[in-house]
XYZ file of C-alpha atoms in Angstrom:
555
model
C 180.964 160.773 -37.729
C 180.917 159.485 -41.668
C 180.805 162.830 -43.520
C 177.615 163.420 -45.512
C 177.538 162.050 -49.007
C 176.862 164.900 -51.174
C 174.105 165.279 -53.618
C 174.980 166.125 -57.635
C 174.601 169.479 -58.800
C 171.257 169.377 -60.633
C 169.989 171.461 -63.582
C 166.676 169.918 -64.620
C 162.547 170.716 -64.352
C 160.586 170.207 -61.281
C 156.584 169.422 -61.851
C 156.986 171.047 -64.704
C 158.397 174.392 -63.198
C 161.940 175.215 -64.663
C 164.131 177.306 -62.537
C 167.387 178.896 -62.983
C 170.130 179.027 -61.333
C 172.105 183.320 -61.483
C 176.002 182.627 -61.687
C 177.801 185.072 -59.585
C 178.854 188.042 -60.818
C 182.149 190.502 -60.141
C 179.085 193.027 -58.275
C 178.319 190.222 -56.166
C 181.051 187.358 -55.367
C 179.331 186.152 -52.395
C 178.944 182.609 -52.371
C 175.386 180.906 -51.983
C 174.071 180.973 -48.170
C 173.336 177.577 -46.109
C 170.184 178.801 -44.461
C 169.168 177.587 -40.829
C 165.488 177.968 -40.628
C 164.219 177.821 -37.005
C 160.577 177.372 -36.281
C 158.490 177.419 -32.934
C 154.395 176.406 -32.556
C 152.680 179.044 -31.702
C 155.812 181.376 -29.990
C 153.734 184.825 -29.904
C 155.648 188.218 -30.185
C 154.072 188.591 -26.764
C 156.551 185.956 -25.204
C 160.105 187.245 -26.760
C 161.932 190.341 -25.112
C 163.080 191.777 -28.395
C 159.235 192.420 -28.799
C 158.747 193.629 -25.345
C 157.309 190.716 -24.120
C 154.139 192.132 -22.848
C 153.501 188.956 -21.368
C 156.178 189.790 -19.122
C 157.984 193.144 -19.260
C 160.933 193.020 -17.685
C 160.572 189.176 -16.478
C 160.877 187.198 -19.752
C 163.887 187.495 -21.304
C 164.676 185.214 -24.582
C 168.555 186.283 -25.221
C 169.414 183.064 -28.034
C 166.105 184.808 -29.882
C 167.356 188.499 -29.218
C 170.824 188.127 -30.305
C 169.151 187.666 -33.872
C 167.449 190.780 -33.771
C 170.173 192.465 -32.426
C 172.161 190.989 -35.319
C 170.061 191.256 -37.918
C 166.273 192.686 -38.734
C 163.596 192.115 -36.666
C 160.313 192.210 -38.783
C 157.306 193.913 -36.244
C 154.547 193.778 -38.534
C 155.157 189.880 -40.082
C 151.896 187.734 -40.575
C 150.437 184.615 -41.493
C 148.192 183.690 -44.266
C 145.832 181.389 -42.121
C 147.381 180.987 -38.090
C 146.656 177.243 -37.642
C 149.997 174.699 -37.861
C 149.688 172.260 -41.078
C 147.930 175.014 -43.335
C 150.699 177.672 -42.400
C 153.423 175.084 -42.441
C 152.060 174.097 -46.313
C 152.295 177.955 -47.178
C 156.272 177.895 -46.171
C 157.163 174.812 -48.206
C 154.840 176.062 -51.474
C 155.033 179.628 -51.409
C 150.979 179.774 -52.081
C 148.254 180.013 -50.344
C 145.882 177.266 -48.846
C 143.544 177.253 -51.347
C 146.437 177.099 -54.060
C 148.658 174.195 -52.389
C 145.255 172.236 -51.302
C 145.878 172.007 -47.348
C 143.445 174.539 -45.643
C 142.855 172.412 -42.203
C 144.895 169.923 -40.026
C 142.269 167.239 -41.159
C 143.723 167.239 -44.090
C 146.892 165.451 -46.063
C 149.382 167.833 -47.794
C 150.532 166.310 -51.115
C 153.917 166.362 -51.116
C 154.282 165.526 -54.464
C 153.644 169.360 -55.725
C 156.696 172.048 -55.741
C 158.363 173.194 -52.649
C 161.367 175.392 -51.998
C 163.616 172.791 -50.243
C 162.860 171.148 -53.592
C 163.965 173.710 -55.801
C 167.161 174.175 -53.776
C 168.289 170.402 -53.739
C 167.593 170.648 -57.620
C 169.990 173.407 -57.744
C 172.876 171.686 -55.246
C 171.995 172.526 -51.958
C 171.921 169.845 -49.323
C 168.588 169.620 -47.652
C 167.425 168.618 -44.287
C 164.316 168.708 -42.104
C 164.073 168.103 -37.876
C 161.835 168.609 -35.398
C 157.682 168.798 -35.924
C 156.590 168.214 -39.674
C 152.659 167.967 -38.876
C 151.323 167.191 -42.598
C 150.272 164.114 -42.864
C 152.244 162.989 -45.648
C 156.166 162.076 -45.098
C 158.632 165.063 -46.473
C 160.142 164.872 -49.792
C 162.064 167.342 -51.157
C 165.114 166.611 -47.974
C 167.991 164.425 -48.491
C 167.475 163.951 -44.607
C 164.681 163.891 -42.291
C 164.468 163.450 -38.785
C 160.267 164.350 -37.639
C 158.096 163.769 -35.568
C 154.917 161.815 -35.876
C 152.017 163.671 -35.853
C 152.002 166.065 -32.915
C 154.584 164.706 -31.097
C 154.700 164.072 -27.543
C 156.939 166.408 -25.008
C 158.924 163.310 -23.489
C 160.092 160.423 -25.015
C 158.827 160.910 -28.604
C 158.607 158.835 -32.060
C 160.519 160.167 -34.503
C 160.714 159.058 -37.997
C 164.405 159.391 -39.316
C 164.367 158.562 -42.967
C 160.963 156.925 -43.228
C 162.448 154.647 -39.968
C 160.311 155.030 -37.012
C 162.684 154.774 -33.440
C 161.502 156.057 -30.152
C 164.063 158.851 -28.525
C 164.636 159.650 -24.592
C 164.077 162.853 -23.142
C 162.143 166.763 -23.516
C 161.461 167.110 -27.069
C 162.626 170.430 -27.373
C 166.242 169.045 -26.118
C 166.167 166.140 -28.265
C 165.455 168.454 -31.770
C 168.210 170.953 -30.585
C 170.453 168.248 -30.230
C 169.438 166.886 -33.703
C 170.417 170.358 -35.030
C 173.355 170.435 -33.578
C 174.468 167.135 -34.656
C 173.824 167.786 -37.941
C 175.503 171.160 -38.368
C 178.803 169.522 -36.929
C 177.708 166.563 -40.100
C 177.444 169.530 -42.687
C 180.263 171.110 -41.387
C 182.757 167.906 -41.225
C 181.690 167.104 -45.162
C 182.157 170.860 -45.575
C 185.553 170.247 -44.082
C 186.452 167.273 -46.095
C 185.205 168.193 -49.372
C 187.742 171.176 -49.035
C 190.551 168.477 -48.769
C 189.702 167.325 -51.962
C 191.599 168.058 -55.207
C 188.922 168.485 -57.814
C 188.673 172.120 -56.745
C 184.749 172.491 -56.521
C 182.716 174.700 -54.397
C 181.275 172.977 -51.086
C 177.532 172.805 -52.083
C 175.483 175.099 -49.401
C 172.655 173.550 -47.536
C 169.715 174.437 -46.094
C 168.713 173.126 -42.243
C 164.905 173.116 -41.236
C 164.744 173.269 -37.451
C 161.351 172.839 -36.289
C 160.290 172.778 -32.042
C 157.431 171.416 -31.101
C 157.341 173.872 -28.063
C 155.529 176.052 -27.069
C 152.025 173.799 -28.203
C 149.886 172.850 -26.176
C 149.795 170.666 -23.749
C 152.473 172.980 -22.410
C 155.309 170.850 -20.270
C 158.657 172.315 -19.629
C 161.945 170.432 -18.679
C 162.430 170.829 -15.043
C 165.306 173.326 -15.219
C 162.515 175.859 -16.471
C 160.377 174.893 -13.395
C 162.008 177.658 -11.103
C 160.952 180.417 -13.768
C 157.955 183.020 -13.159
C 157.476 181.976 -9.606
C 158.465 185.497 -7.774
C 154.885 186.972 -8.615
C 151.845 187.167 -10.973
C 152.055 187.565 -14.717
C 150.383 191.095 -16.218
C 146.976 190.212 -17.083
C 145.590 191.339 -20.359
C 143.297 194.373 -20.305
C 140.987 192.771 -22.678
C 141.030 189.774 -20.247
C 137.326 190.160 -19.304
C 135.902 191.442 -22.633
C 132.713 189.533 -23.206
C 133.123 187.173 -26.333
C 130.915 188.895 -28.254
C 131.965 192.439 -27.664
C 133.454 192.461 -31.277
C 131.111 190.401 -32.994
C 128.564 187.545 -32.485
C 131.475 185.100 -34.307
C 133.570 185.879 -30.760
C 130.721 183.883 -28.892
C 131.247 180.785 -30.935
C 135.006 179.917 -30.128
C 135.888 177.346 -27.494
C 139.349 178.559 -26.517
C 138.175 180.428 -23.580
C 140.964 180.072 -20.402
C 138.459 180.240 -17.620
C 135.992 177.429 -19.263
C 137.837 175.554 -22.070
C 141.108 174.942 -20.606
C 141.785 171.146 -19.205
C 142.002 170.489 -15.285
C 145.643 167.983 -15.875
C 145.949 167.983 -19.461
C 146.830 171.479 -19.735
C 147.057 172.987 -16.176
C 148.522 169.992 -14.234
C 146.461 169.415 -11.329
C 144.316 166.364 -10.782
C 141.119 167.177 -11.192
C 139.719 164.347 -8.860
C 141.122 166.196 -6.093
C 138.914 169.291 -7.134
C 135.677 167.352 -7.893
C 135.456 164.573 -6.771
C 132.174 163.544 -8.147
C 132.705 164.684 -11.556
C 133.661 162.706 -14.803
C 136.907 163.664 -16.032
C 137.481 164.879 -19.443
C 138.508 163.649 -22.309
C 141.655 165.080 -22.464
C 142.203 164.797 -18.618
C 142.222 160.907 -19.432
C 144.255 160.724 -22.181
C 146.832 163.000 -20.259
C 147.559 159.308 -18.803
C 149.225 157.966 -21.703
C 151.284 161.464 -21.718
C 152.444 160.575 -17.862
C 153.211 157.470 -18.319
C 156.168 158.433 -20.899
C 157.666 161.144 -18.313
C 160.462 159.950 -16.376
C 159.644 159.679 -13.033
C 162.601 162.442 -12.102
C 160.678 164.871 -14.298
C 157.159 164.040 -12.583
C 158.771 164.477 -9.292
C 160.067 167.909 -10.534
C 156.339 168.901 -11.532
C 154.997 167.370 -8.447
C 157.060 169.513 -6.534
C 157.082 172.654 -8.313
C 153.013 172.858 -8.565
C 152.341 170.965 -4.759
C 151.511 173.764 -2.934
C 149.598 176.045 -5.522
C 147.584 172.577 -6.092
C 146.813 171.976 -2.807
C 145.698 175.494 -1.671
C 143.579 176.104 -4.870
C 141.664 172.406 -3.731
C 141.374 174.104 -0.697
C 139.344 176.898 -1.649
C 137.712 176.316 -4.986
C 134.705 176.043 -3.197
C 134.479 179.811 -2.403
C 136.405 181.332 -5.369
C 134.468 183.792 -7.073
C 134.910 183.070 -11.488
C 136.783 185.732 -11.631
C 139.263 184.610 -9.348
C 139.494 180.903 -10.699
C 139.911 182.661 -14.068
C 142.934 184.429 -12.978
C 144.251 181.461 -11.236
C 143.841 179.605 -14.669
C 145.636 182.296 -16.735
C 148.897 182.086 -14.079
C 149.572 179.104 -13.965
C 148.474 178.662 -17.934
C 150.544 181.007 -19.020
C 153.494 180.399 -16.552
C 153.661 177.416 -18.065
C 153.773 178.098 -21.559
C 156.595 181.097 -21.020
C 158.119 178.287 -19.454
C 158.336 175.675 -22.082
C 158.992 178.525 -25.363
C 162.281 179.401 -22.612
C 163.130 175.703 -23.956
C 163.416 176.812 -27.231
C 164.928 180.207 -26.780
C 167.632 178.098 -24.723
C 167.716 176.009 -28.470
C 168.114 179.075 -30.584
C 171.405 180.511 -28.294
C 172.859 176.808 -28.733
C 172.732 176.689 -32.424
C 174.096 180.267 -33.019
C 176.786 179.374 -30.486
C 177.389 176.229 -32.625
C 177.747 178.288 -36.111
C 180.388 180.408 -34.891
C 181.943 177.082 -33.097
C 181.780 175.572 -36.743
C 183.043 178.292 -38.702
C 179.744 178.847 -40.353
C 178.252 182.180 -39.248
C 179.343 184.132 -41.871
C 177.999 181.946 -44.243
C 174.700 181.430 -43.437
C 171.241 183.282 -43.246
C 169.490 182.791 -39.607
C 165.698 182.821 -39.842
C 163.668 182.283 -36.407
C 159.520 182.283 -37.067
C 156.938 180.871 -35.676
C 153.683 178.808 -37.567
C 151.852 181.971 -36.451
C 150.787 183.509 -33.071
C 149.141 182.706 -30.192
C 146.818 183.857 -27.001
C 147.861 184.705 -23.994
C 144.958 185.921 -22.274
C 143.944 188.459 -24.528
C 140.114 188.212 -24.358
C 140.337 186.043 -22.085
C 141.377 183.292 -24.720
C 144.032 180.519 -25.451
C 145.093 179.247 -29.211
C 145.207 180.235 -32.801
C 142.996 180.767 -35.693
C 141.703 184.504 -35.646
C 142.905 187.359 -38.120
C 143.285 189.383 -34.933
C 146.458 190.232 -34.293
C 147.086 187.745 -31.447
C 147.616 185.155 -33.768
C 147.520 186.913 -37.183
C 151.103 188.578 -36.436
C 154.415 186.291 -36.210
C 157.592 187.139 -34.950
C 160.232 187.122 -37.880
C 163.623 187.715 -37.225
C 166.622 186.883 -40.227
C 170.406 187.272 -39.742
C 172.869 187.233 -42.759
C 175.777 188.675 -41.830
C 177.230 191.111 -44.381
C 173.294 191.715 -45.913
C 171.727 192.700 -43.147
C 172.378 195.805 -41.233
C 172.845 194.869 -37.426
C 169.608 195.938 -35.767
C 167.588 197.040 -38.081
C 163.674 196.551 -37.782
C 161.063 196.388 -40.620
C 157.143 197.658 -40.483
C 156.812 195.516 -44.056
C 153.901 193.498 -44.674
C 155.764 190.684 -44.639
C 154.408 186.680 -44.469
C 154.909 183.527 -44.361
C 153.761 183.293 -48.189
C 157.414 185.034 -49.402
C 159.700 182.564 -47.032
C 159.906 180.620 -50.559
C 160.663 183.146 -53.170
C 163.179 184.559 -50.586
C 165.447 181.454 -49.490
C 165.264 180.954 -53.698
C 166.405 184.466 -54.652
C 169.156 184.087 -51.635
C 170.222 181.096 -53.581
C 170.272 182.512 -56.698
C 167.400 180.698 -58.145
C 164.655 182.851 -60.177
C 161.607 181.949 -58.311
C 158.731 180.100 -60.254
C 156.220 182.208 -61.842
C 153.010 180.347 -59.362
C 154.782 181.131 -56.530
C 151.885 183.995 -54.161
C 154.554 185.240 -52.499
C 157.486 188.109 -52.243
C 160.875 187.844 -52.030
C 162.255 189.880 -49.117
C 165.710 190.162 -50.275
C 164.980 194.329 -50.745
C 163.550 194.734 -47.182
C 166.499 192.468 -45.991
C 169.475 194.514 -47.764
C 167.496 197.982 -46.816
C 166.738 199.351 -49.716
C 164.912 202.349 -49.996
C 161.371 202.113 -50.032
C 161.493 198.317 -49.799
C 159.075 198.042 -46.663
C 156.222 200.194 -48.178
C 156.385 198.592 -51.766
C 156.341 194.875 -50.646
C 152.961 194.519 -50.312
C 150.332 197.346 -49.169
C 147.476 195.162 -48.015
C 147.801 191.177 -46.499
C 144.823 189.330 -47.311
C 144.251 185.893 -44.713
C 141.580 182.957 -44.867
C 140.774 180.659 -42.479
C 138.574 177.415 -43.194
C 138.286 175.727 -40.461
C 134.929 176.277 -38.532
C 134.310 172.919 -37.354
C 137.438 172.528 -35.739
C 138.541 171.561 -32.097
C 137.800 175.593 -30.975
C 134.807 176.211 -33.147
C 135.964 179.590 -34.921
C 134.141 180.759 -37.559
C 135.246 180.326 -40.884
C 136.703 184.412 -42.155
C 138.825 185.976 -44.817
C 139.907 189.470 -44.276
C 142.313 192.180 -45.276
C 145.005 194.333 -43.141
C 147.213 197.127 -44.446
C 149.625 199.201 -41.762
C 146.466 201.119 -40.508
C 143.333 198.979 -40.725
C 141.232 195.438 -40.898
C 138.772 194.446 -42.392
C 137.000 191.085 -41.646
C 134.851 189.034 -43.017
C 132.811 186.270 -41.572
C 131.909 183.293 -44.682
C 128.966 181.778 -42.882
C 127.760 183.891 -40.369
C 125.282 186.099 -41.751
C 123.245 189.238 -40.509
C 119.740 190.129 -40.561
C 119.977 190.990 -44.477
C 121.281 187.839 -45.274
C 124.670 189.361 -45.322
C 128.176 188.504 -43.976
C 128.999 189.866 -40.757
C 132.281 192.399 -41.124
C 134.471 193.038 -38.302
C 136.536 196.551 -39.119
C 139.545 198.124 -36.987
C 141.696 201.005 -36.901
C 144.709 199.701 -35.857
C 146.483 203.209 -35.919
C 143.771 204.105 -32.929
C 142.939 200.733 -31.553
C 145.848 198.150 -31.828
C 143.809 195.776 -29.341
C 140.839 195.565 -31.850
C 138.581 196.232 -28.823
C 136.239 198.562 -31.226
C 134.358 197.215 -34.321
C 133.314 200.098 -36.068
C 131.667 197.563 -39.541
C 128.393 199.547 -40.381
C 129.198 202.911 -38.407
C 127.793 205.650 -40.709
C 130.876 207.787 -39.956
C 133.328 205.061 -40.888
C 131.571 203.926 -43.816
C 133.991 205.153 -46.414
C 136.845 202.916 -44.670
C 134.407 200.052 -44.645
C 133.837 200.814 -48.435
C 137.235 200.663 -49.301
C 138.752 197.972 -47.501
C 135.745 196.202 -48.853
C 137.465 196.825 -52.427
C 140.651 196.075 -51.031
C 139.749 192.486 -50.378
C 138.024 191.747 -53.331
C 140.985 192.967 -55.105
C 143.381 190.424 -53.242
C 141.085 187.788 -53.346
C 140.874 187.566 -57.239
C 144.869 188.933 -57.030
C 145.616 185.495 -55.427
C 142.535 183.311 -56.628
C 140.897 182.861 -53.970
C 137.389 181.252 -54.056
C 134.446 183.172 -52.870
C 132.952 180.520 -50.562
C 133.157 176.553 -50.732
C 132.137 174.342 -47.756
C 133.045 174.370 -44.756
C 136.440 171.586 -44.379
C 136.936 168.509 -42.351
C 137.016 168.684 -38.742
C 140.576 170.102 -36.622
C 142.735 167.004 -35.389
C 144.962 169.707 -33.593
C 144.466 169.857 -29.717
């Protein structure tokens, strides 16, 4: 393979924004880290063994993503600033929050002109590349490769653009990113090898590697080798699985993200629905899952055929007499069986490209992160997707490797979020982050400093803006410290003409099954997480209301 051409060493401004970059010192010769950033959509903590896979205890088992935590740190109480793909994707590049870096829904186009961190770090000599989902509209700048997908992306066969070149690639998604990553590690490290053979004596530049799955989004297709998984008995179902919608508040009875009515017959749970009801109109979705068929090999659509036959056949059999309750349970198996199935794609990803560090000699050298955009659903309440401050998809798995920072196994209860994956990667470079940057670095919590977990932040403060979106939640903004959450609803109002709150003890009710907002006996809480938000929401300038945004082009 032709090695890499290698981009100058760069001291200059960026939008205005000058950086720094700290020469190494005798107290710390370490050399600047490549950093491999790997990304899922919407991989819940609920779906990765190091978490206990509730989802599964004891049946899902995600070693490639475990052997990080074991390792390195696993973070348990990470977050996102608003759980829906493009915004949170925005907040990684800019360090700021959606308001701040102007992409608060997926119907809207990130400008990709304004300061990133993969910016910043090419600037200062690191060599910077981007594959796998990108998801914001506008191409990526700031990489000295790209290889993305367009839009969405498709599970089989997908366009990619490589380099602003649009070329169509064989195969399951997932496989074809991991073997993108892989390809260009072995690149990196063959320029790393012959820039050592060169007699002008300077230091290999580092580089920074954004791996980003598609999997585990919806529409929720494995490669056949995951087929066989989950197939020896019924998942757990959630306790909360039957909650009514609006036990919590009225806003709960406005989503569309329910399993037992919302869910697709083929698009998402792979059984014609013709067979079913005959008489019926198909959906929407259920007809453009066509154009999805038609680019799966025909191997791979005798593999589902097979693997799904007989469930198929004996649910047409006797739909006709299932109670709800049973066709809701039905839904959620082979729902969630399916989307285990396809993040086991990307676990498989994250073993290969550890395996291929320590094949290329670059382990020590190099700072792991595995993330996803934010959470997701399985079940709980009864619901699929994204988009709530509740802690199904508020909280993110975060795990970070750096061998020689990190201790081995360590775990973190910081407030940590996807707002301080910029100032981070930049201090770990030994670049002074920009003043506008929201976020915090977590070098501290990373090298286990004392204290470092409590004084990070005390409080995380989340907005979502996307009410008229594909699953109709409400438009909120809330706060969460270690203990408690506060929401607050921006256009649903009460009977005073005032927005509805949502409040939680999360010491006492982790679930969030209890809103206790206008208890007398809790009042003082209410009062004071109240204060709490308005504090954060002027801390990070964060508008009080504006309109609601353009409509969700996620589905």
């Amino acid at each position: 393979m032709t090695p890499i051409p290698l981009p100058l060493l760069l001291a200059a401004t960026l939008t205005g924004t000058t950086f720094a970059v700290a020469p190494s010192t005798d107290d710390d010769p370490r050399p600047r880290p490549n950093i491999v950033f790997i990304m899922a959509d919407d991989h819940c903590m609920q779906a990765i063994s190091c978490y206990g896979a509730s989802a599964g205890p004891g049946v899902v088992e995600t070693p490639g993503i475990d052997r990080i935590a074991r390792e390195g740190m696993r973070f348990d109480r990470a977050s996102v600033t608003n759980a829906i793909c493009g915004p949170s994707r925005a907040t990684i590049l800019t360090g700021k929050h959606c308001h701040r870096h102007g992409f608060a829904t997926n119907g809207q186009r990130f400008d990709g002109s304004q300061q990133t961190f993969p910016k910043l770090l090419q600037q200062a000599g690191y060599r910077t590349e981007v594959v796998g989902k990108w998801h914001l509209s506008s191409p990526p700048s700031g990489f000295d490769r790209s290889e993305v997908l367009v839009g969405q992306g498709d599970y089989w066969n997908p366009l990619l653009v490589v380099d602003g070149e649009r070329s169509r690639r064989e195969g399951h998604t997932t496989d074809l990113i991991h073997d993108a990553a892989v390809a260009r590690l072995e690149a990196l490290a063959a320029a790393d090898a012959n820039h050592d053979g060169d007699d002008d004596g300077d230091d290999t530049p580092p580089f920074l590697l954004m791996v980003h799955h598609k999997a585990p989004h919806r529409n929720w297709m494995p490669h056949p080798r995951h087929l066989d998984l989950f197939t020896d008995g019924d998942l757990p179902v959630p306790d909360s699985f039957f909650d009514a919608p609006d036990r919590r508040s009225p806003a709960g009875a406005i989503q569309t993200m329910r399993i037992d009515r919302d869910l697709a017959w083929l698009y998402d749970l792979k059984i014609d629905p013709t067979t079913l009801h005959p008489d019926e109109e198909v959906s929407r979705l259920d007809r453009w899952m066509a154009n999805e068929l038609a680019r799966v090999p025909q191997e791979a659509l005798d593999a589902y055929d097979e693997a799904h036959r007989e469930e198929n056949a004996a649910l047409a059999a006797a739909i006709e007499d299932m109670s709800p309750r049973d066709l809701a349970l039905w839904k959620f198996q082979r729902y969630a069986k399916n989307y285990l199935r396809t993040a086991q794609g990307v676990d498989d990803s994250v073993g290969g490209i550890l395996e291929a560090l320590d094949r290329l000699g670059l382990a020590d050298d190099t700072i792991v992160v595995y993330t996803s955009d934010q959470g997701w659903y399985l079940g709980e309440q009864g619901w699929y997707d994204k988009r709530w401050m509740y802690e199904p998809s508020f909280r993110t798995p975060l795990l970070v490797r750096w061998p020689g920072v990190v201790e081995p196994g360590s775990i973190s209860d910081a407030l940590a979020q996807n707002l301080d994956f910029a100032s981070t990667f930049l201090e770990a470079a030994g670049i002074e982050p920009p003043a506008d940057l929201q976020g915090r670095s977590l070098l501290p919590v990373l090298r286990g400093e004392s204290g470092a977990d409590e004084t990070l932040r005390d409080a995380a403060y989340y907005r979502f803006e996307e009410s008229r979106g594909a699953h109709t939640v409400p438009r909120h903004e809330g706060v969460a410290t270690r203990d408690a959450k506060l929401i607050r609803h921006l256009d649903l109002l009460d009977e005073r003409g005032e927005s509805i709150l949502e409040l939680y003890r999360l010491d006492v009710d982790p679930e969030e099954r209890d809103n206790l907002a206008g208890r007398p006996e809790h009042a003082d809480l209410q009062r004071r997480m109240l204060e709490r938000l308005e504090a954060l929401r002027k801390h990070y300038d964060a508008p009080e209301n504006v309109p609601a945004s353009a409509p969700d082009r996620d589905i």
